[in-house]
Short mmCIF file of C-alpha atoms and ligand atoms in Angstrom, two decimals:
data_model
loop_
_atom_site.label_atom_id
_atom_site.label_comp_id
_atom_site.label_asym_id
_atom_site.label_seq_id
_atom_site.Cartn_x
_atom_site.Cartn_y
_atom_site.Cartn_z
CA MET A 1 13.35 11.30 -1.37
CA LEU A 2 10.75 11.99 1.19
CA ALA A 3 7.03 12.02 0.74
CA VAL A 4 4.42 13.31 3.15
CA PHE A 5 0.78 12.43 2.70
CA THR A 6 -1.98 14.09 4.60
CA PHE A 7 -4.63 11.58 5.42
CA ALA A 8 -7.08 13.92 7.09
CA MET A 9 -6.99 17.61 7.87
CA ALA A 10 -6.30 18.53 11.48
CA GLY A 11 -9.29 17.96 13.68
CA GLN A 12 -11.43 16.62 10.86
CA GLU A 13 -12.90 13.20 10.36
CA PRO A 14 -11.89 11.58 7.08
CA GLY A 15 -15.43 10.75 5.87
CA ILE A 16 -15.88 8.38 2.94
CA LEU A 17 -12.62 7.59 1.12
CA THR A 18 -13.56 4.44 -0.82
CA PRO A 19 -14.33 5.40 -4.42
CA PRO A 20 -17.63 4.12 -5.82
CA ALA A 21 -17.39 0.88 -7.82
CA PRO A 22 -17.10 1.63 -11.55
CA PRO A 23 -19.85 0.51 -13.98
CA GLN A 24 -17.47 -1.99 -15.62
CA PRO A 25 -17.56 -5.46 -14.11
CA ARG A 26 -14.94 -6.31 -11.49
CA ILE A 27 -14.55 -9.67 -9.77
CA HIS A 28 -13.51 -9.62 -6.12
CA GLY A 29 -13.05 -11.94 -3.18
CA ALA A 30 -10.72 -14.87 -2.54
CA ARG A 31 -8.35 -16.08 -5.24
CA MET A 32 -7.94 -19.47 -3.55
CA TYR A 33 -10.89 -21.48 -2.38
CA GLY A 34 -10.56 -24.68 -0.36
CA VAL A 35 -13.17 -27.47 -0.46
CA ARG A 36 -13.33 -31.16 0.43
CA PRO A 37 -13.75 -33.62 -2.45
CA GLY A 38 -17.24 -34.99 -3.08
CA HIS A 39 -19.01 -32.52 -0.80
CA PRO A 40 -21.70 -30.01 -1.86
CA PHE A 41 -20.10 -26.97 -3.49
CA LEU A 42 -21.52 -23.46 -3.37
CA TYR A 43 -19.78 -20.22 -4.35
CA ARG A 44 -21.26 -16.92 -5.36
CA ILE A 45 -18.81 -14.99 -7.53
CA PRO A 46 -18.43 -11.61 -5.82
CA ALA A 47 -18.61 -8.95 -8.53
CA THR A 48 -19.40 -5.27 -8.86
CA GLY A 49 -20.53 -3.33 -11.92
CA THR A 50 -23.81 -2.41 -13.51
CA ARG A 51 -26.26 -5.31 -13.54
CA PRO A 52 -27.17 -7.37 -15.41
CA ILE A 53 -23.80 -9.07 -15.47
CA THR A 54 -23.30 -12.27 -17.44
CA PHE A 55 -20.87 -14.70 -15.85
CA SER A 56 -18.87 -17.49 -17.38
CA ALA A 57 -15.97 -19.65 -16.28
CA LYS A 58 -13.19 -21.45 -18.03
CA GLY A 59 -11.68 -24.59 -16.56
CA LEU A 60 -14.45 -25.30 -14.09
CA PRO A 61 -13.97 -28.92 -12.93
CA LYS A 62 -16.60 -31.52 -13.78
CA GLY A 63 -19.46 -31.63 -11.33
CA LEU A 64 -19.68 -27.85 -10.98
CA LYS A 65 -22.16 -25.67 -12.76
CA LEU A 66 -22.28 -21.89 -13.01
CA ASP A 67 -25.54 -20.02 -13.26
CA LYS A 68 -24.56 -17.32 -15.68
CA ARG A 69 -27.04 -14.74 -14.48
CA SER A 70 -26.54 -14.96 -10.71
CA GLY A 71 -22.88 -15.95 -10.79
CA ILE A 72 -23.58 -18.79 -8.36
CA ILE A 73 -21.53 -21.95 -8.83
CA GLY A 74 -23.11 -25.11 -7.44
CA GLY A 75 -22.65 -28.86 -7.64
CA THR A 76 -20.27 -31.37 -6.09
CA SER A 77 -16.63 -30.60 -5.28
CA PRO A 78 -14.17 -32.36 -7.55
CA ALA A 79 -11.60 -35.00 -6.70
CA ARG A 80 -8.50 -33.99 -4.78
CA GLY A 81 -6.37 -31.53 -6.73
CA GLU A 82 -5.87 -27.90 -7.73
CA TYR A 83 -8.14 -26.50 -10.41
CA LYS A 84 -7.15 -23.27 -12.09
CA VAL A 85 -10.32 -21.53 -13.18
CA LYS A 86 -10.82 -18.25 -15.05
CA LEU A 87 -13.89 -16.43 -13.85
CA ARG A 88 -15.34 -14.00 -16.34
CA ALA A 89 -17.95 -11.29 -16.14
CA ARG A 90 -19.35 -8.94 -18.76
CA ASN A 91 -21.98 -6.24 -18.86
CA SER A 92 -22.97 -3.29 -21.05
CA ALA A 93 -19.89 -1.33 -19.87
CA GLY A 94 -17.18 -3.93 -20.39
CA ARG A 95 -15.72 -7.25 -19.38
CA THR A 96 -13.24 -8.69 -16.91
CA GLU A 97 -11.49 -11.91 -16.01
CA ARG A 98 -9.94 -13.22 -12.80
CA ALA A 99 -7.92 -16.28 -11.88
CA PHE A 100 -9.55 -18.42 -9.20
CA THR A 101 -8.02 -21.60 -7.84
CA ILE A 102 -10.23 -24.28 -6.35
CA VAL A 103 -8.19 -26.47 -4.05
CA ALA A 104 -9.95 -29.76 -3.32
CA GLY A 105 -8.22 -31.34 -0.36
CA ASP A 106 -8.35 -31.23 3.43
CA LYS A 107 -8.22 -27.50 4.05
CA LEU A 108 -11.10 -25.04 4.19
CA ALA A 109 -10.86 -21.28 4.78
CA LEU A 110 -7.71 -20.81 2.70
CA THR A 111 -8.39 -17.10 3.18
CA PRO A 112 -10.10 -15.55 6.24
CA PRO A 113 -13.87 -16.18 6.19
CA MET A 114 -16.04 -13.13 5.49
CA GLY A 115 -19.58 -12.76 6.69
CA TRP A 116 -21.95 -11.57 9.36
CA SER A 117 -23.21 -12.73 12.74
CA THR A 118 -26.45 -12.14 14.67
CA TRP A 119 -24.76 -11.67 18.03
CA TYR A 120 -23.79 -8.01 18.12
CA MET A 121 -26.93 -6.69 16.50
CA ALA A 122 -29.52 -8.68 18.41
CA HIS A 123 -28.00 -10.97 21.04
CA THR A 124 -30.56 -13.77 21.54
CA ASP A 125 -33.49 -11.77 20.17
CA ILE A 126 -33.31 -13.56 16.83
CA SER A 127 -35.67 -15.41 14.50
CA ASP A 128 -35.94 -17.12 11.16
CA ALA A 129 -37.55 -14.01 9.66
CA MET A 130 -34.78 -11.77 10.98
CA VAL A 131 -32.01 -14.01 9.62
CA ARG A 132 -33.74 -14.15 6.22
CA ARG A 133 -34.02 -10.37 6.11
CA GLN A 134 -30.32 -10.07 6.93
CA ALA A 135 -29.34 -12.67 4.33
CA GLU A 136 -31.37 -10.84 1.72
CA ALA A 137 -29.69 -7.58 2.74
CA MET A 138 -26.25 -9.15 2.39
CA VAL A 139 -27.09 -9.40 -1.30
CA THR A 140 -29.11 -6.20 -1.84
CA SER A 141 -26.66 -4.01 0.13
CA ARG A 142 -23.96 -5.42 -2.19
CA LEU A 143 -21.83 -6.77 0.68
CA ALA A 144 -21.97 -10.15 -1.09
CA ASP A 145 -20.51 -8.53 -4.22
CA HIS A 146 -17.33 -7.90 -2.25
CA GLY A 147 -16.94 -11.38 -0.78
CA TYR A 148 -19.14 -11.49 2.33
CA ALA A 149 -20.79 -14.91 2.36
CA TYR A 150 -21.38 -16.43 5.82
CA VAL A 151 -24.72 -15.69 7.51
CA ASN A 152 -24.06 -16.89 11.04
CA ILE A 153 -26.74 -17.58 13.61
CA ASP A 154 -25.20 -17.15 17.05
CA ASP A 155 -26.64 -18.04 20.46
CA GLY A 156 -30.42 -18.13 20.88
CA TRP A 157 -31.78 -20.32 18.09
CA ASN A 158 -32.53 -23.48 20.07
CA ILE A 159 -34.33 -24.42 23.27
CA LYS A 160 -33.52 -22.71 26.53
CA PRO A 161 -34.16 -25.36 29.20
CA GLY A 162 -36.35 -24.09 32.01
CA SER A 163 -37.30 -20.88 30.21
CA ASP A 164 -40.88 -19.71 30.77
CA ASP A 165 -40.82 -17.87 27.46
CA ALA A 166 -43.25 -19.92 25.34
CA ALA A 167 -41.10 -19.50 22.22
CA LEU A 168 -37.87 -20.66 23.87
CA GLY A 169 -38.85 -23.17 26.55
CA GLY A 170 -39.81 -26.83 26.35
CA SER A 171 -37.93 -29.97 25.66
CA ALA A 172 -34.51 -29.35 24.12
CA ARG A 173 -34.40 -32.71 22.31
CA ASP A 174 -36.86 -35.17 20.81
CA ALA A 175 -37.35 -38.74 22.05
CA GLU A 176 -34.28 -39.87 20.09
CA GLY A 177 -32.16 -37.12 21.56
CA ASN A 178 -32.13 -34.99 18.40
CA LEU A 179 -31.57 -31.31 19.01
CA LEU A 180 -34.61 -29.08 18.43
CA SER A 181 -34.77 -25.47 17.35
CA ASN A 182 -37.03 -23.08 19.25
CA LYS A 183 -40.32 -21.62 17.98
CA ASN A 184 -38.60 -18.60 16.48
CA PHE A 185 -36.86 -21.01 14.09
CA PRO A 186 -39.67 -23.26 12.84
CA ASP A 187 -37.70 -24.94 10.04
CA MET A 188 -33.91 -24.87 10.04
CA ARG A 189 -33.61 -26.73 6.74
CA ALA A 190 -35.91 -24.25 4.99
CA LEU A 191 -33.81 -21.43 6.41
CA THR A 192 -30.49 -22.76 5.12
CA ASP A 193 -32.17 -23.50 1.75
CA TYR A 194 -33.14 -19.86 1.59
CA ILE A 195 -29.63 -18.68 2.48
CA HIS A 196 -28.13 -21.06 -0.09
CA SER A 197 -30.56 -19.91 -2.77
CA ARG A 198 -28.87 -16.53 -2.52
CA GLY A 199 -25.48 -18.19 -2.98
CA LEU A 200 -24.59 -17.55 0.67
CA LYS A 201 -23.43 -19.88 3.46
CA ALA A 202 -25.22 -20.65 6.70
CA GLY A 203 -23.60 -20.71 10.13
CA VAL A 204 -24.86 -22.14 13.41
CA TYR A 205 -23.73 -21.94 17.03
CA ILE A 206 -23.55 -24.27 20.02
CA GLY A 207 -21.06 -25.24 22.72
CA PRO A 208 -19.44 -28.33 24.20
CA GLY A 209 -20.98 -27.76 27.65
CA PRO A 210 -24.46 -28.66 28.89
CA LEU A 211 -25.55 -25.06 28.12
CA THR A 212 -24.42 -22.26 25.82
CA CYS A 213 -23.31 -18.88 27.14
CA ALA A 214 -26.88 -17.54 27.08
CA ARG A 215 -28.04 -20.80 28.76
CA PHE A 216 -29.53 -22.50 25.70
CA GLU A 217 -29.08 -26.27 25.19
CA GLY A 218 -25.48 -27.36 24.58
CA SER A 219 -23.95 -30.40 22.92
CA TYR A 220 -22.43 -32.08 25.95
CA GLN A 221 -22.65 -35.85 25.43
CA HIS A 222 -24.55 -35.36 22.16
CA GLU A 223 -21.65 -34.06 20.08
CA GLU A 224 -21.87 -36.39 17.13
CA GLN A 225 -25.65 -36.43 17.02
CA ASP A 226 -25.74 -32.63 17.01
CA ALA A 227 -23.07 -32.29 14.35
CA ARG A 228 -25.00 -34.72 12.13
CA ARG A 229 -28.14 -32.70 12.72
CA PHE A 230 -26.36 -29.51 11.63
CA ALA A 231 -25.23 -31.28 8.47
CA GLU A 232 -28.74 -32.55 7.73
CA TRP A 233 -30.04 -29.05 8.23
CA GLY A 234 -27.53 -27.86 5.63
CA PHE A 235 -25.18 -25.71 7.69
CA ASP A 236 -21.72 -24.77 6.46
CA PHE A 237 -20.20 -23.31 9.59
CA LEU A 238 -20.11 -24.05 13.33
CA LYS A 239 -19.09 -21.71 16.12
CA TYR A 240 -18.34 -23.80 19.21
CA ASP A 241 -18.41 -21.76 22.38
CA LEU A 242 -16.82 -23.06 25.60
CA CYS A 243 -18.94 -21.39 28.32
CA SER A 244 -20.54 -23.94 30.67
CA TYR A 245 -18.00 -26.61 29.69
CA GLY A 246 -15.72 -24.64 31.99
CA ARG A 247 -17.65 -26.10 34.93
CA LEU A 248 -16.52 -29.59 33.88
CA MET A 249 -12.88 -28.56 33.90
CA LYS A 250 -10.42 -28.59 36.76
CA ASP A 251 -8.18 -25.83 35.46
CA GLN A 252 -9.76 -23.13 33.25
CA ASN A 253 -6.50 -22.41 31.46
CA ASP A 254 -5.14 -25.91 30.98
CA ALA A 255 -4.48 -26.41 27.29
CA ALA A 256 -5.02 -30.19 27.34
CA GLU A 257 -8.40 -29.85 29.08
CA LEU A 258 -9.48 -27.02 26.76
CA ARG A 259 -8.36 -28.87 23.70
CA LYS A 260 -10.35 -32.03 24.41
CA PRO A 261 -13.91 -30.89 23.46
CA TYR A 262 -12.60 -29.04 20.39
CA GLN A 263 -10.63 -32.06 19.27
CA LEU A 264 -13.75 -34.17 19.60
CA MET A 265 -15.98 -31.82 17.60
CA GLY A 266 -13.23 -31.13 15.07
CA SER A 267 -12.85 -34.82 14.30
CA ILE A 268 -16.62 -35.29 14.01
CA LEU A 269 -16.96 -32.35 11.59
CA GLY A 270 -14.16 -33.82 9.51
CA MET A 271 -16.21 -37.00 9.00
CA LEU A 272 -19.39 -35.32 7.80
CA ASN A 273 -20.51 -35.14 4.19
CA ARG A 274 -20.51 -31.34 4.15
CA ASP A 275 -17.77 -28.73 4.51
CA PHE A 276 -17.96 -27.11 7.93
CA VAL A 277 -15.84 -24.11 8.73
CA PHE A 278 -15.03 -24.62 12.43
CA ASN A 279 -14.84 -21.54 14.64
CA LEU A 280 -13.36 -22.14 18.10
CA CYS A 281 -14.58 -19.75 20.77
CA GLU A 282 -12.87 -20.16 24.12
CA TYR A 283 -11.62 -16.58 24.46
CA GLY A 284 -7.97 -17.34 23.81
CA ARG A 285 -7.45 -19.56 26.83
CA GLY A 286 -4.67 -22.14 26.94
CA LYS A 287 -2.96 -20.45 23.97
CA VAL A 288 -5.58 -21.76 21.56
CA TRP A 289 -3.57 -20.40 18.60
CA GLU A 290 -0.95 -23.07 19.29
CA TRP A 291 -3.38 -25.99 18.89
CA GLY A 292 -6.47 -24.56 17.16
CA ARG A 293 -5.36 -25.69 13.73
CA ALA A 294 -4.40 -29.19 14.90
CA VAL A 295 -7.91 -29.86 16.25
CA GLY A 296 -9.48 -28.86 12.93
CA GLY A 297 -10.21 -25.20 13.77
CA ASN A 298 -10.37 -22.69 10.91
CA PHE A 299 -10.29 -19.74 13.23
CA TRP A 300 -10.07 -19.26 16.93
CA ARG A 301 -10.99 -16.34 19.10
CA THR A 302 -7.84 -15.00 20.68
CA THR A 303 -9.72 -12.72 23.05
CA GLY A 304 -12.80 -12.04 25.13
CA ASP A 305 -15.85 -10.36 23.62
CA VAL A 306 -14.92 -7.14 21.84
CA GLY A 307 -18.39 -5.75 22.51
CA GLY A 308 -18.60 -7.20 26.00
CA GLY A 309 -17.88 -6.09 29.52
CA ARG A 310 -19.99 -3.93 31.75
CA ASN A 311 -19.28 -0.25 31.07
CA ALA A 312 -16.95 -1.39 28.31
CA ASP A 313 -15.42 1.19 26.06
CA LEU A 314 -15.52 -0.15 22.51
CA TRP A 315 -12.40 1.66 21.35
CA THR A 316 -10.43 0.35 24.34
CA ASN A 317 -11.58 -3.24 23.75
CA MET A 318 -10.90 -3.12 20.01
CA GLU A 319 -7.52 -1.54 20.50
CA ARG A 320 -6.48 -4.03 23.16
CA TYR A 321 -7.63 -7.07 21.18
CA GLY A 322 -6.53 -5.92 17.73
CA PHE A 323 -3.07 -4.56 18.51
CA GLY A 324 -2.74 -7.37 21.07
CA GLU A 325 -2.39 -9.85 18.19
CA ALA A 326 1.27 -8.92 17.86
CA GLY A 327 3.25 -12.11 18.37
CA LEU A 328 0.49 -14.49 17.25
CA GLU A 329 1.29 -14.12 13.54
CA LYS A 330 3.19 -17.35 13.28
CA TRP A 331 0.03 -19.36 13.99
CA ALA A 332 -2.07 -17.75 11.25
CA GLY A 333 -2.12 -18.85 7.64
CA PRO A 334 -4.26 -20.57 5.02
CA GLY A 335 -6.79 -22.80 6.78
CA GLY A 336 -6.39 -21.32 10.29
CA TRP A 337 -6.72 -17.73 11.50
CA ASN A 338 -6.48 -15.69 14.67
CA ASP A 339 -9.81 -14.05 15.48
CA PRO A 340 -10.00 -10.88 17.57
CA ASP A 341 -13.85 -10.99 17.20
CA ASN A 342 -16.42 -9.29 14.97
CA VAL A 343 -16.28 -5.83 13.41
CA LEU A 344 -18.64 -3.56 15.35
CA ILE A 345 -19.49 -0.68 13.07
CA GLY A 346 -22.79 0.49 11.62
CA GLN A 347 -25.90 -0.17 13.73
CA ILE A 348 -25.05 -2.43 16.64
CA LEU A 349 -26.60 -3.45 19.92
CA TRP A 350 -24.84 -1.23 22.38
CA ARG A 351 -25.86 -0.99 26.04
CA GLY A 352 -29.06 -2.81 25.14
CA LYS A 353 -30.14 -0.70 22.16
CA LEU A 354 -29.60 -0.89 18.41
CA VAL A 355 -27.65 2.32 17.83
CA PRO A 356 -24.87 3.66 15.58
CA THR A 357 -21.47 2.42 16.73
CA PRO A 358 -20.03 4.77 19.38
CA LEU A 359 -16.74 4.95 17.45
CA THR A 360 -15.48 7.96 15.51
CA HIS A 361 -14.69 7.70 11.79
CA ASN A 362 -10.98 7.50 12.55
CA GLU A 363 -11.56 4.69 15.05
CA GLN A 364 -13.60 2.79 12.49
CA TYR A 365 -10.83 3.20 9.92
CA THR A 366 -8.44 1.83 12.50
CA TRP A 367 -10.68 -1.17 13.08
CA VAL A 368 -11.07 -2.22 9.45
CA THR A 369 -7.47 -1.38 8.54
CA LEU A 370 -6.14 -3.44 11.43
CA TRP A 371 -8.44 -6.43 10.90
CA SER A 372 -7.50 -6.49 7.21
CA LEU A 373 -3.79 -6.47 8.01
CA LEU A 374 -4.25 -9.13 10.70
CA ASP A 375 -5.94 -11.56 8.29
CA ALA A 376 -8.76 -11.60 10.81
CA PRO A 377 -12.06 -13.12 9.71
CA LEU A 378 -14.17 -10.18 8.54
CA VAL A 379 -17.40 -10.90 10.34
CA PHE A 380 -19.59 -7.82 10.39
CA GLY A 381 -21.52 -7.40 13.63
CA GLY A 382 -24.03 -4.72 12.61
CA ASP A 383 -27.46 -4.61 10.98
CA MET A 384 -27.17 -5.28 7.25
CA THR A 385 -30.64 -3.87 6.58
CA ARG A 386 -29.58 -0.46 7.91
CA LEU A 387 -26.22 0.22 6.36
CA ASP A 388 -25.36 3.87 5.90
CA ASP A 389 -23.00 4.90 3.10
CA PHE A 390 -20.04 5.42 5.42
CA THR A 391 -20.28 1.96 6.99
CA LEU A 392 -20.72 0.38 3.60
CA SER A 393 -17.67 2.23 2.31
CA LEU A 394 -15.61 0.79 5.18
CA LEU A 395 -16.77 -2.76 4.57
CA THR A 396 -16.54 -2.81 0.79
CA ASN A 397 -13.20 -1.32 -0.16
CA ASP A 398 -11.88 -4.03 -2.46
CA GLU A 399 -8.24 -3.00 -2.20
CA VAL A 400 -8.43 -3.12 1.59
CA ILE A 401 -10.21 -6.49 1.46
CA GLU A 402 -7.51 -7.75 -0.88
CA VAL A 403 -4.95 -7.24 1.89
CA ASN A 404 -7.08 -9.46 4.12
CA GLN A 405 -7.72 -12.08 1.43
CA ASP A 406 -4.19 -12.29 0.04
CA PRO A 407 -3.46 -15.97 -0.74
CA LEU A 408 -0.15 -15.98 1.17
CA GLY A 409 -2.11 -15.46 4.36
CA ARG A 410 0.66 -13.69 6.18
CA GLN A 411 -0.62 -11.86 9.25
CA ALA A 412 0.86 -8.37 9.65
CA THR A 413 3.41 -7.64 12.34
CA PRO A 414 4.33 -4.40 14.08
CA VAL A 415 7.57 -3.09 12.55
CA TYR A 416 7.78 0.19 14.43
CA LYS A 417 6.38 1.49 17.68
CA SER A 418 6.99 4.71 19.50
CA GLY A 419 4.59 5.79 22.22
CA LYS A 420 1.15 5.78 20.68
CA VAL A 421 2.33 5.57 17.09
CA GLU A 422 2.71 2.24 15.28
CA VAL A 423 3.54 0.90 11.83
CA TRP A 424 2.41 -2.60 10.86
CA ALA A 425 3.32 -4.44 7.67
CA LYS A 426 2.38 -7.55 5.79
CA GLY A 427 4.05 -9.22 2.83
CA MET A 428 1.72 -9.83 -0.12
CA GLU A 429 1.83 -12.62 -2.67
CA ASP A 430 2.91 -10.31 -5.51
CA GLY A 431 5.95 -9.15 -3.52
CA SER A 432 4.39 -5.83 -2.51
CA LYS A 433 3.95 -4.73 1.11
CA ALA A 434 0.78 -3.63 2.79
CA VAL A 435 1.66 -1.01 5.39
CA GLY A 436 -0.68 0.27 8.09
CA LEU A 437 0.07 3.49 9.94
CA PHE A 438 -1.69 3.99 13.25
CA ASN A 439 -2.07 6.81 15.70
CA ARG A 440 -3.47 5.41 18.94
CA GLY A 441 -2.88 8.73 20.68
CA GLU A 442 -5.24 11.55 21.59
CA ASP A 443 -3.66 14.24 19.36
CA GLU A 444 -2.87 14.49 15.69
CA ARG A 445 0.49 12.91 14.87
CA GLU A 446 2.84 12.45 11.99
CA VAL A 447 3.63 8.76 11.48
CA VAL A 448 6.76 7.74 9.58
CA ALA A 449 7.16 4.46 7.67
CA ARG A 450 10.88 3.79 7.16
CA TRP A 451 12.27 1.36 4.63
CA SER A 452 14.71 0.11 7.26
CA ASP A 453 11.77 -0.95 9.46
CA LEU A 454 9.91 -2.43 6.53
CA GLY A 455 12.91 -4.39 5.29
CA ILE A 456 12.81 -2.93 1.78
CA THR A 457 15.16 -0.83 -0.33
CA GLY A 458 14.89 1.46 -3.32
CA PRO A 459 12.19 3.72 -4.69
CA GLN A 460 8.60 2.57 -4.26
CA ILE A 461 5.26 3.53 -5.68
CA VAL A 462 3.00 4.31 -2.76
CA ARG A 463 -0.66 3.50 -3.16
CA ASP A 464 -3.28 4.72 -0.71
CA LEU A 465 -5.59 1.72 -0.46
CA TRP A 466 -8.51 3.51 1.15
CA ARG A 467 -8.54 6.05 -1.67
CA GLN A 468 -7.49 3.37 -4.20
CA LYS A 469 -4.99 5.68 -5.77
CA ASP A 470 -1.25 5.96 -6.23
CA VAL A 471 -0.19 8.97 -4.19
CA GLY A 472 3.41 9.24 -5.23
CA ARG A 473 6.85 7.79 -5.21
CA ALA A 474 9.05 7.58 -2.16
CA ASP A 475 12.51 6.37 -1.27
CA GLY A 476 13.71 5.67 2.26
CA GLU A 477 10.50 6.64 4.01
CA PHE A 478 7.16 8.32 3.78
CA ARG A 479 5.01 10.06 6.31
CA ALA A 480 1.31 10.54 6.95
CA ASN A 481 -0.52 12.85 9.29
CA LEU A 482 -3.14 11.00 11.27
CA GLY A 483 -5.84 12.36 13.50
CA ARG A 484 -6.69 11.05 16.98
CA HIS A 485 -7.12 7.23 16.84
CA GLY A 486 -6.65 7.36 13.07
CA ALA A 487 -5.14 4.94 10.58
CA ALA A 488 -3.99 4.81 6.97
CA LEU A 489 -3.28 1.84 4.75
CA PHE A 490 -0.77 1.84 1.90
CA ARG A 491 0.71 -0.66 -0.48
CA LEU A 492 4.30 -0.29 -1.65
CA ARG A 493 5.52 -1.69 -4.94
CA PRO A 494 9.10 -1.39 -6.13
CA GLU A 495 9.25 1.18 -8.92
C1 LIG B 1 -19.86 -15.68 24.28
C2 LIG B 1 -19.11 -15.51 22.96
C3 LIG B 1 -19.82 -14.48 22.09
C4 LIG B 1 -21.25 -14.92 21.85
C5 LIG B 1 -21.96 -15.17 23.17
C6 LIG B 1 -23.30 -15.84 22.98
O1 LIG B 1 -19.82 -14.53 25.05
O2 LIG B 1 -17.78 -15.11 23.20
O3 LIG B 1 -19.13 -14.33 20.86
O4 LIG B 1 -21.27 -16.07 21.04
O5 LIG B 1 -21.20 -16.04 24.01
O6 LIG B 1 -23.95 -16.07 24.19
#
């Protein structure tokens, strides 16, 4: 039997496909959550449905406490082991329950981290007030209800040696060598307290060289002192950006030389009394995917900057970096992920101005579909205080996010390619397959997903994940019509 699904009418943009969240409570986000024993624990249960919602949990290990109104779990992570918890939520419209496993051990980021970063909406024009507004918006926009949690401060928060800008210049360290924030960030501890009070996580940025990419103070020869400072300040995440360290290297692409500063910082972070998700940023040099996990990395950029390059074309960058992940799948999995960079939709800084992303709807569907299939960290790069309904619909489709957060952590691979048409697939924990259909070409195309390419047999129920609806039954193959640069995402379950 043959089934053909039309994803969008010829020449038309698909518009919003994600159905609105129902009034009944639904719990979303990761099903497996890795922590280190004895460290501070913080998790905000992502849930949709009419508020107020009352939360409860069964099987929560000792030392953890759930605030039943906010759904925030705090306390101290339990002793090594796996804890099977049942998270529950109820409101005036109904109730729900979801299995959630806390794994206390060595591994963090058992599923790809989800969050936001300052970089692509503001570059170094950032401040405490701005980060607070964004953190607040992560909650009020409801992104946090779908699993977004990391609020990451990128380059520009500390002192810029030699700068004549009164807010940024001055001495980068105190008399004891402790790293200082700049005047736009008067109190880092108060800032992370604020982020944590919302149940969210706080991320910070620095590099192993004398200076960061935007020429702010780096950690060179202060690595341990800086890491301890970040822990005292209450951070949960560190992005470590190579940049000026390159000047200290003989060969820019030598894996052993590249690995050294990451190994050092990775081992320091592992000794701290807080969980730090460690984000390696060295643009994919020296095949970082081969050693990123071994040095303690939880994700590693496999590419240059997706929003970078003079006269860059965003579609071209995204396409090159995203589809370019083919072949790297064997290095991704729970605890360590390939990172083709942030998701640049919504309002982003583009050619110096905060403007709507230059991408078409189809191109944006391609972006989020591909990143979900790739198990890429979902780090939103746009302004969370100015989310339009379309952007929000792309970021908050729970069935699409589920593909990204599947506990197996199996990065999708291309199973079919012909000219500008591709089919990618990923095995899911429940035995189903997530299948992405892509049209990278300039004209509308029919894309065929064949069972022989997918390695399955027999009749399947085909579910359109963007529309969150079963669209039919198919045997042998199914087809979808896709517009220019368009994508569709399905899940196949044996009938
Ligand atoms: C590099 C990184 C970016 C960003 C900037 C900050 O270009 O790749 O992600 O962190 O530095 O200066």
